[in-house]
Amino acid sequence: MARQGWAELYGWQLDRTNGTPLSRQLYMQVRTGVLAGNLAPGTKLPSSRVMSSRLKLARASVVAAYEQLLAEGYIEGRAGSGTYVSSDLAGLVARPVRRASPRKPRQIPDTAQAFAEFAQSTAQTDKRPFNTGRTLVDARTVEVWRKLTHRAVRTLGPHDLGYTDPCGLIDLRRSICDYLRAARAVRCEPEQIVVTAGTQHAIDIAIRVLLAPGEEVWVEDPGYFLTHRQLLLAKMRLRPVPVDAQGLRIDAGLRTAPRAKVAFVTPSHQFPTGVQLSMARRLELLAWARESGAYIVEDDYVSEFRYSGPPLASLQGLDDDERVIYVGTLNKALFPGLRLGYAVVPHALLPAFVSARYLMDRQPPSLYQTVAAEFLREGHFAAHIRRMRALYREQRDALAATLARRAADHIEVDVPDQGMHLIAYLRNGGSDTKIEEEARRAGIVVRAMSRFYRRAQPKAALMLGFSGFPRTLIVPAAARLAAIVAAAGTTRRRT
Ligand SMILES: Cc1ncc(COP(=O)(O)O)c(C=O)c1O
């Protein structure tokens, strides 16, 4: 429990005018710091030599103060390592507490309130089945990733430690570009690729660059709640456009908001329904954008995981007029903690996009970019996707089969051809939020699909992630869920 270094930053001070011996002042400062919890147990103190030079105090005086503290048990010496705040005081001394206002809660600006109200409803850290957005990483990938990280750390040079290109490292952008051209039929040059921290970040930049507060945007209904929330908090006017079996209903969009500035879409695997935008609708959407001068933000978040053939081509690849910003992520294809994604930006928008990115956070961190670039270049990414596709397919089938076997009368499972989640429709209607609650009490995380609707008539269904859980967890959890749904359905029929 060594808390290295913080005491180096402590505001050590001596008052040479107040007559108290300097050694005593130093003793008092350490003692007070320890008792108040500001110097936590395990914190390493500066050596007597460093402290003496820092305070311009004779080394013998520092040693005298340390000896006194040692004798009284505030600090301890560790052979060959240095002097530390005694670790056996852990839990016994006060922790610094921030005092809340004793009277009424502090008023905060409306904007801050709006952000605060965005509850952590997404609960992405919940590890229980069937939370969505989770991935599995097998031992082979972990081993390769570890090796490449070690290599990147060993070869870390001054260039990596300084400011670099806000668009990201060119090696990574080249690898992403090759991958997108081959696997997704994206039309791009490495220079058009801006590395981001993921989809969320890319969409944030797109909003800043393309929109002014109060402007109209098309969003899918039902749709991706994080994009909806980002747009609302940026004060855009959301125009929900319904989704049917062919994806976004362009005719409805044209009726409600023909002059919208941007459409935010998930054409390859609509979130959450999983439908693909048909070719006719793709061409209609592009025609609308071309004629009205609007842009399209294509969120292509899970195209890597298609189970019945190669991934579907992107919408961007059909765009002759550079109206599409294509957004992809490595956080799903690899693992969410990576925080690396990318946007393919039309040439005309590049300078704006790069400046916005620079003003937000300057650049992506170098180390993981280097690792990811090597991972892609050496073919590990393609191999990882191949292995995960087989694994996720097996998990999807185990979930669908268990639900079908146990609750066929109550649930209709839509087995998706792509992605990391499936939708289980409640045959007898009823409240999906109620089942969400009951399941949570039984240790199962499901998402009520009705939550993703804005105006369209919600369908009662459960969204279940299958990618993050081995078969051995999926089968018993699915059986428990089936029992919950069956019980709810039977009660409803009786009443
Ligand atoms: C529709 C959609 N887009 C993108 C993402 C990935 O987001 P990020 O790259 O920020 O992790 C998700 C994750 O759940 C998603 O559901």
Coordinates of C-alpha atoms and ligand atoms in Angstrom, one line a residue:
M1 CA 0.0 0.0 0.0
A2 CA 2.7 2.5 -1.0
R3 CA 1.3 5.8 -2.1
Q4 CA 4.4 7.0 -3.9
G5 CA 5.2 10.6 -4.4
W6 CA 2.2 12.6 -3.2
A7 CA 4.2 14.1 -0.3
E8 CA 6.6 15.5 -2.8
L9 CA 3.8 17.7 -3.9
Y10 CA 2.7 18.7 -0.4
G11 CA 2.8 22.4 0.4
W12 CA 5.7 22.1 2.9
Q13 CA 6.4 25.5 4.5
L14 CA 8.4 26.9 7.4
D15 CA 7.8 30.2 9.1
R16 CA 11.2 31.6 10.0
T17 CA 9.7 34.6 11.9
N18 CA 7.5 32.9 14.5
G19 CA 10.2 31.6 16.9
T20 CA 9.1 28.0 16.8
P21 CA 12.2 25.7 16.1
L22 CA 12.2 24.7 12.4
S23 CA 12.6 21.0 13.2
R24 CA 9.5 21.3 15.4
Q25 CA 7.5 23.0 12.7
L26 CA 8.3 20.2 10.3
Y27 CA 7.3 17.6 12.9
M28 CA 4.0 19.4 13.4
Q29 CA 3.3 19.6 9.7
V30 CA 3.7 15.9 9.1
R31 CA 1.7 15.1 12.3
T32 CA -1.2 17.4 11.3
G33 CA -1.2 16.1 7.7
V34 CA -1.4 12.5 8.9
L35 CA -4.1 13.1 11.5
A36 CA -6.2 15.1 9.1
G37 CA -5.9 12.4 6.5
N38 CA -4.1 14.6 4.0
L39 CA -1.0 12.4 4.1
A40 CA -2.6 8.9 3.8
P41 CA -1.1 5.8 5.4
G42 CA 1.5 4.4 3.0
T43 CA 2.5 7.8 1.5
K44 CA 6.2 8.0 0.9
L45 CA 7.8 11.1 2.4
P46 CA 10.6 12.9 0.7
S47 CA 14.0 11.7 1.8
S48 CA 15.8 13.8 4.5
R49 CA 18.2 15.1 1.8
V50 CA 15.3 16.2 -0.5
M51 CA 13.4 17.7 2.3
S52 CA 16.4 19.6 3.6
S53 CA 17.1 21.1 0.2
R54 CA 13.4 21.9 -0.4
L55 CA 13.0 23.8 2.9
K56 CA 16.6 25.1 3.1
L57 CA 16.8 23.5 6.4
A58 CA 19.8 21.7 7.9
R59 CA 19.6 17.9 7.2
A60 CA 20.2 17.2 10.9
S61 CA 16.9 19.2 11.7
V62 CA 15.0 17.1 9.2
V63 CA 16.4 13.9 10.6
A64 CA 15.5 15.0 14.2
A65 CA 11.9 15.7 13.1
Y66 CA 11.6 12.3 11.3
E67 CA 13.1 10.5 14.3
Q68 CA 10.5 12.0 16.6
L69 CA 7.6 11.1 14.2
L70 CA 9.1 7.6 14.0
A71 CA 9.3 7.2 17.7
E72 CA 5.6 8.3 18.0
G73 CA 4.5 5.9 15.3
Y74 CA 3.3 8.5 12.7
I75 CA 5.9 7.2 10.2
E76 CA 7.9 4.1 9.5
G77 CA 11.2 3.4 7.8
R78 CA 11.4 0.6 5.2
A79 CA 14.8 -0.8 4.6
G80 CA 16.3 0.3 1.3
S81 CA 13.1 2.0 0.3
G82 CA 12.6 5.2 2.4
T83 CA 10.2 6.7 5.0
Y84 CA 6.5 6.3 4.8
V85 CA 3.4 7.4 6.7
S86 CA 2.7 4.4 8.9
S87 CA 0.6 1.8 7.1
D88 CA -1.0 0.5 10.3
L89 CA -2.9 3.8 10.7
A90 CA -5.1 2.9 7.7
G91 CA -8.7 3.4 8.6
L92 CA -7.9 5.0 11.9
V93 CA -7.2 8.6 10.9
A94 CA -9.7 11.1 9.5
R95 CA -10.3 11.2 5.8
P96 CA -10.6 14.7 4.3
V97 CA -14.3 15.3 3.9
R98 CA -15.9 17.9 1.7
R99 CA -18.5 19.7 3.7
A100 CA -21.8 19.8 2.0
S101 CA -23.7 23.0 2.4
P102 CA -25.7 22.8 5.7
R103 CA -28.6 24.7 4.2
K104 CA -30.4 24.5 0.8
P105 CA -28.7 22.6 -2.1
R106 CA -26.6 24.9 -4.3
Q107 CA -28.3 26.2 -7.4
I108 CA -26.6 25.1 -10.6
P109 CA -27.1 26.4 -14.1
D110 CA -29.9 24.8 -16.2
T111 CA -27.4 23.3 -18.6
A112 CA -25.6 21.6 -15.7
Q113 CA -28.9 20.3 -14.4
A114 CA -29.7 18.8 -17.8
F115 CA -26.4 16.9 -17.8
A116 CA -26.9 15.9 -14.2
E117 CA -30.3 14.4 -15.0
F118 CA -28.8 12.2 -17.6
A119 CA -28.9 9.2 -15.2
Q120 CA -26.3 6.5 -15.6
S121 CA -29.2 4.5 -17.1
T122 CA -26.8 2.8 -19.5
A123 CA -25.1 0.9 -16.7
Q124 CA -22.4 -0.3 -19.0
T125 CA -20.2 -1.4 -16.2
D126 CA -22.8 -4.0 -15.0
K127 CA -21.1 -7.4 -15.8
R128 CA -24.3 -9.5 -15.5
P129 CA -26.0 -11.2 -18.4
F130 CA -27.5 -9.9 -20.7
N131 CA -26.0 -6.4 -20.5
T132 CA -25.3 -4.9 -23.9
G133 CA -22.2 -3.6 -25.5
R134 CA -19.9 -6.0 -23.7
T135 CA -17.2 -8.0 -25.5
L136 CA -15.1 -11.1 -24.8
V137 CA -11.4 -11.1 -25.5
D138 CA -9.8 -14.5 -25.8
A139 CA -6.4 -15.6 -24.4
R140 CA -4.8 -15.3 -27.9
T141 CA -5.8 -11.7 -28.3
V142 CA -4.7 -10.8 -24.7
E143 CA -1.3 -12.4 -25.3
V144 CA -0.7 -10.6 -28.6
W145 CA -2.0 -7.3 -27.2
R146 CA 0.3 -7.6 -24.2
K147 CA 3.3 -8.4 -26.4
L148 CA 2.6 -5.5 -28.7
T149 CA 2.2 -3.1 -25.8
H150 CA 5.5 -4.2 -24.3
R151 CA 7.1 -3.6 -27.7
A152 CA 5.5 -0.2 -28.0
V153 CA 6.6 0.8 -24.5
R154 CA 10.2 -0.3 -25.1
T155 CA 10.4 1.7 -28.3
L156 CA 8.7 4.7 -27.0
G157 CA 10.6 7.7 -28.3
P158 CA 10.5 11.5 -27.7
H159 CA 8.1 11.8 -30.6
D160 CA 5.5 9.7 -28.8
L161 CA 5.9 11.7 -25.7
G162 CA 5.1 15.1 -27.2
Y163 CA 2.2 16.6 -29.1
T164 CA 1.4 14.7 -32.3
D165 CA -1.0 15.0 -35.1
P166 CA -4.6 15.7 -33.8
C167 CA -5.9 13.3 -36.5
G168 CA -4.0 10.5 -35.0
L169 CA -0.8 8.6 -36.0
I170 CA -0.5 8.1 -39.7
D171 CA 0.4 4.4 -39.4
L172 CA -2.9 3.7 -37.6
R173 CA -4.9 5.8 -40.1
R174 CA -3.3 3.9 -43.0
S175 CA -4.2 0.6 -41.4
I176 CA -7.8 1.7 -40.7
C177 CA -8.1 3.0 -44.2
D178 CA -7.0 -0.3 -45.8
Y179 CA -9.4 -2.2 -43.5
L180 CA -12.4 0.1 -44.3
R181 CA -11.8 -0.1 -48.0
A182 CA -11.5 -3.8 -48.1
A183 CA -14.1 -4.8 -45.5
R184 CA -16.7 -2.0 -45.7
A185 CA -16.3 -0.6 -49.2
V186 CA -15.7 2.8 -47.6
R187 CA -14.2 5.4 -50.0
C188 CA -11.3 7.0 -48.2
E189 CA -7.7 8.2 -48.1
P190 CA -5.7 7.9 -44.8
E191 CA -5.7 11.7 -44.6
Q192 CA -9.5 11.7 -44.2
I193 CA -9.4 9.5 -41.1
V194 CA -9.6 11.2 -37.7
V195 CA -8.8 8.9 -34.8
T196 CA -11.2 9.5 -31.9
A197 CA -11.9 8.0 -28.5
G198 CA -14.8 6.1 -30.0
T199 CA -18.2 6.7 -31.5
Q200 CA -19.4 8.9 -28.7
H201 CA -16.5 11.3 -29.3
A202 CA -16.8 11.3 -33.1
I203 CA -20.5 12.1 -32.9
D204 CA -19.8 14.9 -30.5
I205 CA -17.3 16.4 -32.9
A206 CA -19.8 16.0 -35.8
I207 CA -22.5 17.8 -33.8
R208 CA -20.2 20.8 -33.1
V209 CA -19.0 21.0 -36.7
L210 CA -22.3 20.5 -38.5
L211 CA -25.0 22.1 -36.3
A212 CA -26.0 25.2 -34.5
P213 CA -28.4 25.1 -31.5
G214 CA -32.0 24.9 -32.5
E215 CA -31.4 23.2 -35.8
E216 CA -33.4 20.2 -36.9
V217 CA -32.0 16.7 -37.1
W218 CA -33.4 13.3 -38.1
V219 CA -32.9 10.6 -35.6
E220 CA -34.1 7.0 -35.9
D221 CA -37.2 6.1 -33.9
P222 CA -36.5 3.8 -32.0
G223 CA -32.9 4.8 -31.9
Y224 CA -29.6 5.0 -30.0
F225 CA -30.3 6.8 -26.8
L226 CA -26.8 8.2 -26.3
T227 CA -26.9 10.0 -29.7
H228 CA -30.4 11.3 -28.9
R229 CA -29.1 12.6 -25.5
Q230 CA -26.0 14.2 -27.0
L231 CA -28.2 16.0 -29.5
L232 CA -30.7 17.2 -26.9
L233 CA -28.0 18.4 -24.6
A234 CA -26.5 20.3 -27.6
K235 CA -29.9 21.9 -27.9
M236 CA -30.9 20.5 -31.3
R237 CA -34.5 19.9 -32.4
L238 CA -34.9 16.2 -32.7
R239 CA -37.2 15.0 -35.5
P240 CA -37.8 11.3 -34.9
V241 CA -38.2 9.3 -38.1
P242 CA -39.9 5.9 -37.8
V243 CA -38.1 2.6 -38.7
D244 CA -39.8 -0.3 -40.4
A245 CA -38.5 -3.6 -41.8
Q246 CA -36.5 -1.8 -44.4
G247 CA -35.0 0.6 -42.0
L248 CA -35.5 4.4 -41.8
R249 CA -38.7 5.7 -43.5
I250 CA -37.3 8.4 -45.7
D251 CA -40.8 9.4 -46.8
A252 CA -41.7 10.1 -43.2
G253 CA -38.6 12.1 -42.7
L254 CA -39.3 14.2 -45.8
R255 CA -42.8 14.9 -44.5
T256 CA -41.8 16.0 -41.0
A257 CA -38.5 17.8 -41.5
P258 CA -37.4 18.1 -45.2
R259 CA -35.0 20.9 -44.2
A260 CA -33.2 19.0 -41.4
K261 CA -29.5 19.6 -41.5
V262 CA -28.2 16.2 -40.5
A263 CA -29.5 12.6 -40.3
F264 CA -28.0 10.3 -37.6
V265 CA -28.4 6.7 -38.8
T266 CA -27.2 3.1 -38.1
P267 CA -27.8 1.7 -41.6
S268 CA -26.0 -1.7 -41.4
H269 CA -27.6 -2.8 -38.1
Q270 CA -30.3 -0.4 -37.0
F271 CA -30.0 0.3 -33.2
P272 CA -31.9 -1.4 -31.5
T273 CA -34.1 -3.3 -34.0
G274 CA -31.2 -4.8 -36.0
V275 CA -32.8 -4.2 -39.4
Q276 CA -30.7 -3.2 -42.4
L277 CA -31.4 -0.1 -44.4
S278 CA -32.6 -1.4 -47.8
M279 CA -30.7 -0.4 -51.0
A280 CA -33.7 1.7 -52.2
R281 CA -33.9 3.6 -48.9
R282 CA -30.1 4.1 -48.9
L283 CA -30.3 5.8 -52.3
E284 CA -33.3 7.9 -51.2
L285 CA -31.5 9.0 -48.2
L286 CA -28.4 10.0 -50.2
A287 CA -30.6 11.8 -52.8
W288 CA -32.3 13.8 -50.0
A289 CA -28.9 14.8 -48.5
R290 CA -27.5 15.8 -52.0
E291 CA -30.6 17.8 -52.9
S292 CA -31.1 19.6 -49.6
G293 CA -27.4 20.1 -48.7
A294 CA -27.8 17.9 -45.5
Y295 CA -25.2 15.6 -44.1
I296 CA -25.6 12.0 -42.9
V297 CA -23.7 10.6 -39.9
E298 CA -23.4 6.9 -40.4
D299 CA -22.8 5.0 -37.1
D300 CA -21.3 1.7 -38.2
Y301 CA -20.8 0.2 -34.7
V302 CA -21.0 -3.6 -35.1
S303 CA -20.5 -4.4 -38.8
E304 CA -17.5 -6.6 -38.0
F305 CA -19.8 -9.2 -36.5
R306 CA -21.9 -10.5 -39.3
Y307 CA -22.7 -14.2 -39.0
S308 CA -24.0 -15.3 -42.4
G309 CA -21.4 -13.9 -44.7
P310 CA -19.0 -11.0 -45.2
P311 CA -20.0 -7.6 -43.7
L312 CA -22.4 -5.5 -45.7
A313 CA -21.1 -2.5 -47.6
S314 CA -21.3 0.9 -46.0
L315 CA -23.7 3.7 -46.9
Q316 CA -20.7 5.9 -47.3
G317 CA -19.4 3.8 -50.1
L318 CA -22.5 4.7 -52.2
D319 CA -22.1 8.4 -51.7
D320 CA -20.8 10.3 -54.8
D321 CA -21.3 13.7 -53.2
E322 CA -19.3 13.5 -49.9
R323 CA -22.4 14.0 -47.7
V324 CA -21.6 11.1 -45.3
I325 CA -19.4 11.2 -42.2
Y326 CA -18.7 7.5 -41.5
V327 CA -18.1 6.7 -37.9
G328 CA -16.6 3.4 -36.7
T329 CA -15.2 2.1 -33.5
L330 CA -12.5 -0.4 -32.3
N331 CA -14.2 -0.4 -28.9
K332 CA -16.7 -3.0 -30.0
A333 CA -14.6 -5.0 -32.4
L334 CA -11.8 -5.3 -29.7
F335 CA -12.8 -4.1 -26.2
P336 CA -14.6 -1.0 -24.8
G337 CA -11.8 0.0 -22.5
L338 CA -9.6 0.7 -25.5
R339 CA -11.3 4.0 -26.3
L340 CA -10.3 4.2 -29.9
G341 CA -12.6 4.9 -32.8
Y342 CA -12.5 6.9 -36.0
A343 CA -14.4 9.1 -38.4
V344 CA -14.0 9.3 -42.1
V345 CA -14.5 12.9 -42.9
P346 CA -15.5 14.5 -46.3
H347 CA -12.6 16.6 -47.6
A348 CA -14.6 19.8 -47.4
L349 CA -15.2 19.3 -43.6
L350 CA -11.7 18.1 -42.7
P351 CA -10.2 21.4 -41.5
A352 CA -13.3 22.1 -39.3
F353 CA -13.4 18.6 -37.9
V354 CA -9.7 18.6 -37.1
S355 CA -9.9 22.0 -35.4
A356 CA -12.9 21.0 -33.3
R357 CA -11.1 17.9 -32.2
Y358 CA -8.0 19.9 -31.4
L359 CA -10.0 22.3 -29.3
M360 CA -11.6 19.5 -27.4
D361 CA -8.7 17.3 -26.4
R362 CA -5.8 18.1 -28.8
Q363 CA -5.0 14.5 -29.9
P364 CA -5.5 10.9 -29.2
P365 CA -2.9 9.3 -26.8
S366 CA 0.0 7.8 -28.7
L367 CA 0.7 4.5 -26.9
Y368 CA -2.5 2.6 -27.7
Q369 CA -2.6 4.0 -31.2
T370 CA 0.8 2.4 -31.8
V371 CA -0.3 -0.9 -30.4
A372 CA -3.6 -0.8 -32.4
A373 CA -1.7 0.1 -35.6
E374 CA 0.5 -3.0 -35.2
F375 CA -2.4 -5.1 -34.2
L376 CA -4.2 -4.2 -37.5
R377 CA -1.0 -4.3 -39.7
E378 CA 0.2 -7.7 -38.6
G379 CA -3.2 -9.3 -39.2
H380 CA -4.2 -9.9 -35.6
F381 CA -7.4 -7.8 -36.0
A382 CA -8.7 -9.9 -38.8
A383 CA -7.9 -13.1 -36.9
H384 CA -9.5 -11.8 -33.8
I385 CA -12.7 -10.9 -35.6
R386 CA -12.8 -14.4 -37.2
R387 CA -12.5 -16.1 -33.8
M388 CA -15.0 -13.7 -32.1
R389 CA -17.5 -14.1 -34.9
A390 CA -17.6 -17.9 -34.3
L391 CA -17.8 -17.4 -30.5
Y392 CA -20.5 -14.8 -30.6
R393 CA -22.5 -16.8 -33.1
E394 CA -22.4 -19.8 -30.7
Q395 CA -23.5 -17.5 -27.8
R396 CA -26.3 -16.0 -29.9
D397 CA -27.6 -19.5 -30.8
A398 CA -27.4 -20.7 -27.2
L399 CA -29.5 -17.7 -26.0
A400 CA -32.1 -17.9 -28.8
A401 CA -32.4 -21.7 -28.4
T402 CA -32.9 -21.5 -24.6
L403 CA -35.5 -18.8 -24.9
A404 CA -37.3 -20.7 -27.6
R405 CA -37.3 -23.9 -25.7
R406 CA -38.4 -22.4 -22.4
A407 CA -40.8 -19.6 -23.4
A408 CA -41.9 -20.1 -27.0
D409 CA -45.5 -19.2 -26.1
H410 CA -44.4 -15.9 -24.6
I411 CA -41.4 -14.8 -26.6
E412 CA -40.6 -14.5 -30.2
V413 CA -36.9 -14.2 -30.8
D414 CA -35.6 -12.3 -33.7
V415 CA -32.3 -14.1 -34.4
P416 CA -30.0 -11.4 -35.8
D417 CA -27.7 -12.0 -38.7
Q418 CA -25.3 -9.4 -37.2
G419 CA -24.3 -7.6 -34.0
M420 CA -24.0 -8.3 -30.4
H421 CA -27.5 -8.3 -29.1
L422 CA -30.9 -9.8 -30.0
I423 CA -34.5 -8.7 -29.6
A424 CA -37.0 -10.9 -27.8
Y425 CA -40.5 -9.7 -28.6
L426 CA -43.2 -10.3 -26.0
R427 CA -45.9 -12.2 -27.8
N428 CA -48.7 -11.1 -25.5
G429 CA -47.7 -7.5 -25.2
G430 CA -47.5 -6.3 -21.7
S431 CA -45.0 -4.1 -20.0
D432 CA -41.3 -4.7 -21.0
T433 CA -40.2 -2.2 -18.3
K434 CA -41.9 -4.4 -15.6
I435 CA -40.0 -7.4 -16.9
E436 CA -36.8 -5.4 -17.0
E437 CA -37.4 -4.6 -13.3
E438 CA -38.2 -8.2 -12.3
A439 CA -35.3 -9.6 -14.2
R440 CA -33.0 -7.1 -12.5
R441 CA -34.2 -8.4 -9.1
A442 CA -33.2 -11.9 -10.3
G443 CA -29.7 -10.7 -11.3
I444 CA -30.4 -10.4 -15.0
V445 CA -29.9 -7.2 -17.0
V446 CA -32.3 -6.7 -19.9
R447 CA -33.3 -3.5 -21.6
A448 CA -36.9 -2.7 -22.3
M449 CA -37.1 -1.8 -25.9
S450 CA -39.9 0.7 -25.3
R451 CA -37.3 3.0 -23.7
F452 CA -35.7 3.6 -27.1
Y453 CA -38.9 5.0 -28.8
R454 CA -39.6 8.7 -29.0
R455 CA -42.9 9.1 -31.0
A456 CA -43.5 5.8 -32.8
Q457 CA -45.7 3.2 -31.2
P458 CA -43.4 1.1 -29.0
K459 CA -43.2 -2.6 -29.3
A460 CA -42.9 -4.6 -26.1
A461 CA -39.6 -6.4 -26.4
L462 CA -36.4 -7.1 -24.5
M463 CA -32.9 -6.2 -25.8
L464 CA -30.5 -8.9 -24.7
G465 CA -26.7 -8.7 -25.2
F466 CA -25.1 -12.0 -25.9
S467 CA -21.5 -11.0 -26.8
G468 CA -20.1 -10.5 -23.4
F469 CA -21.0 -13.8 -21.8
P470 CA -19.8 -17.4 -22.2
R471 CA -22.4 -20.1 -23.0
T472 CA -22.1 -21.5 -19.5
L473 CA -23.6 -18.2 -18.1
I474 CA -26.0 -17.6 -20.9
V475 CA -28.0 -20.8 -20.7
P476 CA -29.0 -20.7 -17.0
A477 CA -29.6 -17.0 -17.1
A478 CA -31.8 -17.4 -20.2
A479 CA -33.7 -20.1 -18.5
R480 CA -34.4 -17.8 -15.5
L481 CA -35.4 -15.0 -17.7
A482 CA -37.8 -17.3 -19.7
A483 CA -39.4 -18.3 -16.4
I484 CA -39.9 -14.6 -15.5
V485 CA -41.5 -13.8 -18.8
A486 CA -43.7 -16.9 -18.8
A487 CA -44.9 -16.1 -15.3
A488 CA -45.7 -12.5 -16.3
G489 CA -47.5 -13.7 -19.4
T490 CA -49.6 -16.3 -17.6
T491 CA -50.6 -13.8 -14.9
R492 CA -51.7 -11.4 -17.6
R493 CA -53.8 -14.0 -19.4
R494 CA -55.5 -14.9 -16.2
T495 CA -56.4 -11.4 -15.2
Ligands
LIG1 C1 -25.4 2.4 -31.7 C2 -24.0 2.4 -31.1 N1 -23.0 3.1 -31.6 C3 -21.8 3.1 -31.1 C4 -21.5 2.3 -30.0 C5 -20.0 2.3 -29.5 O1 -19.7 3.4 -28.8 P1 -18.2 3.7 -28.3 O2 -17.3 3.6 -29.5 O3 -18.3 5.2 -27.9 O4 -17.8 2.8 -27.2 C6 -22.5 1.6 -29.3 C7 -22.2 0.9 -28.1 O5 -23.0 0.4 -27.3 C8 -23.8 1.6 -29.9 O6 -24.8 0.9 -29.3

